[in-house]
């Protein structure tokens, strides 16, 4: 029986196996947010209107901020930001393949559908971390959830808007067909975090909750829901699509161009007790 | 469609105009306004209204007040008094300063 009241506040209080579990959970969270944020940045300056531009750029900033939160907690396990991002082996990244796929240039519907799939899953995942037995995880969840709520509100509103005419409907359906499978990989990977109380719900529970939200939403917009088979690769085990490597090179390009040996930190992200 | 946005930064404070935005409808105007005008500073209220609903009156169209000299109504003459002046009007607090008003009878 899991004692969910027990609170671990640092890696020193965990066994070696537990450390591995928390680390793996944190890497999935952090890598997802980093790459999801990176994808939104693509739209800065070229989004459909100046208002949507500011909104998506700000969403990108939110996601990168969340990644920073999770990477900072990972540093307690003896890593530096360099180890975790800029000088990391690309095969070591644990994000879902959903976030690494490129959208066709200028395809706003694809961006919105992906955001809707991703942020809805993110909301569920964060809620299942609020009562985590690893305290640094639980304490940061609420603020992040507030921002994720906005992301979902934004994505849902755009979904409805795009679904309002035939052209938008076709674009949405194509995007759904393309991303629904990869979205399943958000729930792939080792599922041992629940038995230690690090997460209060299993990945398979989160996945069925996600399906219960997403499927009716798509149906209500008269979109066809594709089969929810788990595709290959899943990303969570380090196996990625062919799109990951070029994207990773793009992410670290400036770091290498400027001949950095450590990342620039503008703000000190201190964790509340 | 254009929307005007007003923001309140503390409870009970004034709503100040912070700018306008384009959004096709009210829902989207709210979504945009949150990011455009309230993502950085602490905000406790936003008022978002369609520009066409705002009645605008400008000085080109009407004659507002404040043109004639009515400075005599303002007590600003008492604002910049030198501290030295305090010595001249020093009051002995011990002294009974009560003013007795005598009746007519």
Coordinates of C-alpha atoms in Angstrom, one line a residue:
Chain A
X1 CA 0.0 0.0 0.0
X2 CA 1.3 3.4 -0.9
X3 CA 1.6 5.9 1.8
X4 CA 0.5 9.0 -0.1
X5 CA 1.0 11.2 3.0
X6 CA 4.7 10.7 3.0
X7 CA 6.5 13.6 1.5
X8 CA 10.0 13.4 0.0
X9 CA 11.6 16.8 -0.4
X10 CA 14.9 15.9 -2.0
X11 CA 16.7 13.0 -3.9
X12 CA 18.6 12.1 -0.7
X13 CA 15.4 10.7 0.8
X14 CA 14.8 8.4 -2.1
X15 CA 16.2 5.0 -2.9
X16 CA 18.2 4.5 -6.1
X17 CA 15.2 3.0 -7.9
X18 CA 12.9 5.8 -6.7
X19 CA 15.4 8.4 -7.9
X20 CA 15.3 6.8 -11.4
X21 CA 11.5 6.8 -11.4
X22 CA 11.2 10.5 -10.4
X23 CA 14.0 11.4 -12.9
X24 CA 12.2 9.6 -15.7
X25 CA 9.0 11.3 -14.9
X26 CA 10.7 14.8 -14.8
X27 CA 12.5 14.2 -18.0
X28 CA 9.3 13.4 -19.8
X29 CA 7.6 16.5 -18.4
X30 CA 10.5 18.8 -19.1
X31 CA 11.4 17.6 -22.6
X32 CA 7.7 17.7 -23.7
X33 CA 7.4 21.4 -22.5
X34 CA 10.7 22.4 -24.1
X35 CA 9.9 21.0 -27.5
X36 CA 6.2 22.1 -27.4
X37 CA 7.4 25.6 -26.6
X38 CA 10.0 25.5 -29.4
X39 CA 7.2 24.6 -31.9
X40 CA 5.1 27.6 -30.9
X41 CA 8.0 30.0 -31.4
X42 CA 7.9 29.1 -35.1
X43 CA 4.8 31.2 -35.3
X44 CA 6.2 34.4 -33.7
X45 CA 5.9 37.2 -36.2
X46 CA 4.0 35.1 -38.8
X47 CA 0.8 34.1 -37.0
X48 CA -2.5 35.0 -38.7
X49 CA -3.1 38.3 -36.8
X50 CA -1.0 40.4 -34.5
X51 CA -3.2 39.5 -31.6
X52 CA -2.9 35.7 -32.3
X53 CA 0.8 36.3 -32.7
X54 CA 1.2 37.8 -29.2
X55 CA -0.9 35.0 -27.8
X56 CA 1.0 32.2 -29.3
X57 CA 4.4 33.8 -28.5
X58 CA 3.3 34.1 -24.9
X59 CA 2.1 30.5 -24.9
X60 CA 5.6 29.5 -26.1
X61 CA 7.1 31.5 -23.3
X62 CA 4.8 29.7 -20.8
X63 CA 5.9 26.3 -22.0
X64 CA 9.5 27.2 -21.9
X65 CA 9.0 28.6 -18.4
X66 CA 7.4 25.2 -17.4
X67 CA 10.4 23.4 -18.9
X68 CA 12.7 25.5 -16.8
X69 CA 10.8 24.6 -13.7
X70 CA 11.1 20.9 -14.3
X71 CA 14.8 21.1 -15.4
X72 CA 15.6 23.1 -12.3
X73 CA 14.1 20.3 -10.1
X74 CA 16.1 17.8 -12.2
X75 CA 19.3 19.7 -11.3
X76 CA 18.8 18.5 -7.7
X77 CA 19.6 15.0 -9.1
X78 CA 23.1 16.2 -9.9
X79 CA 22.7 17.7 -13.4
X80 CA 23.4 21.0 -15.0
X81 CA 21.2 22.7 -17.6
X82 CA 24.0 21.9 -20.1
X83 CA 23.7 18.2 -19.4
X84 CA 19.9 18.4 -19.7
X85 CA 19.6 20.4 -22.9
X86 CA 22.5 21.8 -24.8
X87 CA 25.1 19.2 -24.5
X88 CA 22.7 16.2 -24.2
X89 CA 22.7 13.3 -26.5
X90 CA 19.6 13.8 -28.7
X91 CA 18.8 10.0 -28.3
X92 CA 18.5 10.6 -24.6
X93 CA 15.5 13.0 -24.9
X94 CA 12.2 11.5 -23.6
X95 CA 9.5 13.7 -25.1
X96 CA 6.5 12.3 -26.9
X97 CA 6.8 12.2 -30.7
X98 CA 3.7 14.3 -30.9
X99 CA 5.6 17.5 -30.0
X100 CA 8.6 16.9 -32.4
X101 CA 6.6 16.6 -35.7
X102 CA 6.8 19.7 -37.9
X103 CA 3.7 21.4 -39.1
X104 CA 3.3 22.2 -42.7
X105 CA 4.4 25.8 -43.3
X106 CA 1.6 28.1 -42.5
X107 CA -0.8 25.4 -41.4
X108 CA -2.5 27.0 -38.4
X109 CA -5.0 24.2 -38.0
X110 CA -2.2 21.7 -37.4
X111 CA -0.7 23.9 -34.7
X112 CA -4.1 24.3 -33.0
X113 CA -5.0 20.6 -33.1
X114 CA -1.6 19.6 -31.8
X115 CA -1.9 22.2 -29.0
X116 CA -5.3 21.0 -28.1
X117 CA -4.1 17.4 -27.9
X118 CA -1.0 18.3 -26.0
X119 CA -2.4 20.8 -23.5
X120 CA -5.4 18.7 -22.7
X121 CA -3.0 15.9 -21.8
X122 CA -0.8 18.3 -19.9
X123 CA -3.7 19.4 -17.8
X124 CA -4.5 15.8 -16.8
X125 CA -0.9 14.9 -16.1
X126 CA -0.4 18.0 -13.9
X127 CA -3.6 17.3 -11.9
X128 CA -2.2 13.8 -11.2
X129 CA 1.0 15.4 -9.9
X130 CA -0.7 17.9 -7.5
X131 CA -0.7 15.2 -4.7
X132 CA 2.7 13.8 -5.6
X133 CA 4.7 12.3 -2.8
X134 CA 7.8 14.1 -4.2
X135 CA 7.1 17.5 -2.8
X136 CA 9.0 19.7 -5.3
X137 CA 6.8 18.3 -8.0
X138 CA 3.5 19.0 -6.3
X139 CA 4.3 22.5 -5.2
X140 CA 4.8 23.9 -8.7
X141 CA 1.8 22.4 -10.2
X142 CA -0.9 25.0 -9.5
X143 CA 0.7 28.0 -11.2
X144 CA 1.5 25.9 -14.2
X145 CA -2.0 24.5 -14.4
X146 CA -3.4 28.1 -14.4
X147 CA -1.4 28.8 -17.6
X148 CA -2.3 25.4 -19.1
X149 CA -6.0 26.2 -18.6
X150 CA -5.5 29.3 -20.9
X151 CA -3.7 27.2 -23.5
X152 CA -6.7 24.8 -23.6
X153 CA -9.2 27.6 -23.7
X154 CA -7.2 29.2 -26.6
X155 CA -7.0 26.0 -28.5
X156 CA -10.6 25.0 -28.1
X157 CA -11.8 28.4 -29.2
X158 CA -9.7 28.2 -32.4
X159 CA -10.9 24.6 -33.0
X160 CA -14.5 25.8 -33.0
X161 CA -13.7 28.8 -35.2
X162 CA -11.9 26.6 -37.7
X163 CA -14.7 24.1 -37.7
X164 CA -17.2 26.7 -38.7
X165 CA -16.6 26.4 -42.5
X166 CA -15.8 23.7 -45.0
X167 CA -12.2 24.7 -45.7
X168 CA -11.4 24.9 -42.0
X169 CA -13.2 21.6 -41.4
X170 CA -11.0 19.8 -44.0
X171 CA -7.8 21.3 -42.5
X172 CA -8.9 20.2 -39.0
X173 CA -9.7 16.7 -40.2
X174 CA -6.3 16.3 -41.9
X175 CA -4.6 17.6 -38.7
X176 CA -6.6 15.3 -36.5
X177 CA -5.7 12.3 -38.8
X178 CA -2.1 13.3 -38.6
X179 CA -1.7 13.9 -34.9
X180 CA -4.2 11.7 -33.1
X181 CA -1.9 8.6 -33.3
X182 CA 1.3 10.4 -32.1
X183 CA -0.8 12.0 -29.3
X184 CA -1.1 8.5 -27.8
X185 CA 2.6 8.5 -27.2
X186 CA 2.1 11.1 -24.5
X187 CA 0.8 8.2 -22.4
X188 CA 3.6 5.7 -23.4
X189 CA 6.6 4.7 -21.4
X190 CA 7.3 3.2 -18.0
X191 CA 4.3 3.4 -15.7
X192 CA 5.9 2.9 -12.3
X193 CA 5.4 6.4 -10.9
X194 CA 2.0 5.6 -9.4
X195 CA 3.2 2.7 -7.1
X196 CA 5.5 5.1 -5.3
X197 CA 2.9 7.9 -5.2
X198 CA 5.0 10.2 -7.3
X199 CA 1.9 10.5 -9.5
X200 CA -1.5 9.7 -8.3
X201 CA -2.9 8.3 -11.5
X202 CA -1.5 5.7 -13.9
X203 CA -0.7 6.6 -17.6
X204 CA -3.4 4.3 -18.8
X205 CA -6.0 6.0 -16.6
X206 CA -4.8 9.4 -17.8
X207 CA -5.1 8.1 -21.4
X208 CA -8.7 7.0 -21.0
X209 CA -9.5 10.3 -19.3
X210 CA -7.9 12.1 -22.3
X211 CA -9.9 10.0 -24.8
X212 CA -13.1 10.8 -22.8
X213 CA -12.5 14.5 -23.2
X214 CA -11.0 14.6 -26.7
X215 CA -13.2 12.2 -28.6
X216 CA -16.6 13.8 -27.8
X217 CA -15.1 17.2 -28.5
X218 CA -13.9 16.1 -32.0
X219 CA -17.3 14.4 -32.6
X220 CA -19.2 17.6 -31.6
X221 CA -17.2 19.5 -34.3
X222 CA -18.3 16.8 -36.8
X223 CA -14.7 15.5 -37.1
X224 CA -14.0 11.8 -37.5
X225 CA -12.0 10.2 -34.6
X226 CA -9.2 8.0 -35.9
X227 CA -8.2 4.7 -34.3
X228 CA -6.3 5.2 -31.0
X229 CA -3.5 2.7 -31.8
X230 CA -0.1 3.4 -30.2
X231 CA 2.3 4.3 -33.1
X232 CA 6.0 3.6 -33.4
X233 CA 8.3 5.2 -32.4
X234 CA 7.0 6.4 -29.1
X235 CA 9.7 8.9 -28.2
X236 CA 9.5 8.1 -24.5
X237 CA 12.2 5.4 -24.8
X238 CA 14.6 7.6 -26.7
X239 CA 13.5 6.4 -30.2
X240 CA 12.3 9.3 -32.2
X241 CA 11.0 10.1 -35.7
X242 CA 13.4 11.4 -38.4
X243 CA 12.2 14.9 -37.6
X244 CA 13.8 15.0 -34.1
X245 CA 17.4 15.3 -35.1
X246 CA 17.0 18.4 -37.3
X247 CA 14.8 20.0 -34.7
X248 CA 17.3 19.4 -32.0
X249 CA 20.1 20.9 -34.1
X250 CA 18.0 24.0 -34.5
X251 CA 17.4 24.2 -30.8
X252 CA 21.1 24.1 -30.0
X253 CA 22.3 26.1 -33.0
X254 CA 22.5 29.5 -31.3
X255 CA 24.3 27.9 -28.3
X256 CA 27.0 26.6 -30.5
X257 CA 27.1 29.6 -32.9
X258 CA 27.8 31.9 -29.9
X259 CA 30.4 29.4 -28.7
X260 CA 28.8 29.1 -25.3
X261 CA 29.9 26.8 -22.6
X262 CA 27.0 27.3 -20.4
X263 CA 23.4 28.6 -20.9
X264 CA 22.5 32.2 -20.1
X265 CA 20.2 32.4 -17.1
X266 CA 18.2 35.6 -16.9
X267 CA 16.1 34.9 -13.9
X268 CA 16.8 32.9 -10.8
X269 CA 14.1 30.3 -10.6
X270 CA 14.1 29.6 -6.8
X271 CA 11.7 27.0 -5.7
X272 CA 9.2 27.7 -2.9
X273 CA 9.5 25.5 0.2
Chain B
X1 CA -14.1 44.0 -35.0
X2 CA -12.4 46.5 -32.7
X3 CA -12.4 46.3 -28.9
X4 CA -11.3 48.8 -26.3
X5 CA -9.7 47.4 -23.2
X6 CA -9.5 48.9 -19.7
X7 CA -7.5 47.4 -16.8
X8 CA -7.7 47.7 -13.0
X9 CA -4.4 46.9 -11.2
X10 CA -5.7 46.9 -7.7
X11 CA -9.1 46.2 -6.1
X12 CA -11.1 49.4 -6.0
X13 CA -8.7 51.3 -8.1
X14 CA -9.4 53.2 -11.3
X15 CA -9.8 51.3 -14.5
X16 CA -7.4 52.8 -17.0
X17 CA -7.5 52.5 -20.7
X18 CA -4.7 50.2 -21.9
X19 CA -5.3 49.9 -25.6
X20 CA -7.4 48.2 -28.2
X21 CA -7.4 45.0 -30.2
X22 CA -9.1 43.3 -33.1
X23 CA -11.0 40.1 -32.5
X24 CA -14.0 38.6 -34.4
X25 CA -16.2 38.2 -31.3
X26 CA -16.4 38.6 -27.6
X27 CA -14.9 35.2 -26.6
X28 CA -11.8 35.8 -28.7
X29 CA -11.5 39.4 -27.5
X30 CA -11.3 38.0 -23.9
X31 CA -8.7 35.4 -24.9
X32 CA -6.5 38.0 -26.6
X33 CA -7.0 40.7 -24.0
X34 CA -5.7 38.4 -21.3
X35 CA -2.4 37.9 -23.1
X36 CA -2.1 41.4 -24.6
X37 CA -2.8 43.5 -21.6
X38 CA -2.6 41.3 -18.5
X39 CA 0.2 38.8 -18.9
X40 CA 2.9 40.8 -17.2
X41 CA 1.5 43.0 -14.6
X42 CA -0.8 42.1 -11.7
X43 CA -4.3 42.6 -13.0
X44 CA -7.5 42.3 -11.0
X45 CA -10.0 43.3 -13.6
X46 CA -10.3 43.9 -17.4
X47 CA -13.2 45.7 -19.1
X48 CA -13.5 44.8 -22.7
X49 CA -16.0 46.6 -24.9
X50 CA -16.8 47.0 -28.5
X51 CA -15.3 50.2 -29.8
X52 CA -18.6 51.1 -31.6
X53 CA -20.4 51.0 -28.2
X54 CA -18.1 53.7 -26.8
X55 CA -19.5 57.2 -27.2
X56 CA -16.6 59.5 -28.0
X57 CA -16.8 63.2 -27.5
X58 CA -13.9 65.3 -28.5
X59 CA -12.9 69.0 -27.9
X60 CA -13.3 69.6 -31.7
X61 CA -17.0 68.9 -31.3
X62 CA -18.0 70.5 -28.1
X63 CA -16.8 73.1 -25.7
X64 CA -15.7 71.6 -22.4
X65 CA -15.1 73.7 -19.3
X66 CA -11.8 74.7 -17.8
X67 CA -11.1 77.5 -20.3
X68 CA -11.7 80.6 -18.1
X69 CA -9.4 81.5 -15.3
X70 CA -10.9 80.2 -12.0
X71 CA -7.7 79.6 -10.2
X72 CA -9.0 81.6 -7.2
X73 CA -11.1 78.5 -6.4
X74 CA -8.1 76.4 -5.8
X75 CA -6.3 76.5 -2.5
X76 CA -2.9 75.9 -4.1
X77 CA -1.5 79.2 -2.7
X78 CA -1.0 77.3 0.6
X79 CA 1.0 74.5 -0.9
X80 CA 4.6 75.8 -1.0
X81 CA 5.1 77.4 2.3
X82 CA 8.7 77.8 3.6
X83 CA 9.4 76.0 6.9
X84 CA 10.9 79.2 8.3
X85 CA 7.5 80.6 8.4
X86 CA 6.7 78.2 11.2
X87 CA 8.9 80.2 13.6
X88 CA 6.9 83.4 13.0
X89 CA 3.7 81.8 13.9
X90 CA 4.9 79.7 16.8
X91 CA 2.2 79.1 19.3
X92 CA 2.7 78.6 23.0
X93 CA 0.8 75.4 23.6
X94 CA 0.6 76.0 27.3
X95 CA -1.4 79.1 26.7
X96 CA -5.1 78.7 26.7
X97 CA -6.1 79.3 23.1
X98 CA -9.8 78.8 23.6
X99 CA -11.7 81.7 22.2
X100 CA -14.6 82.7 24.2
X101 CA -17.5 84.0 22.4
X102 CA -19.5 86.5 24.3
X103 CA -23.1 86.6 23.8
X104 CA -25.0 89.8 22.9
X105 CA -26.6 90.3 26.3

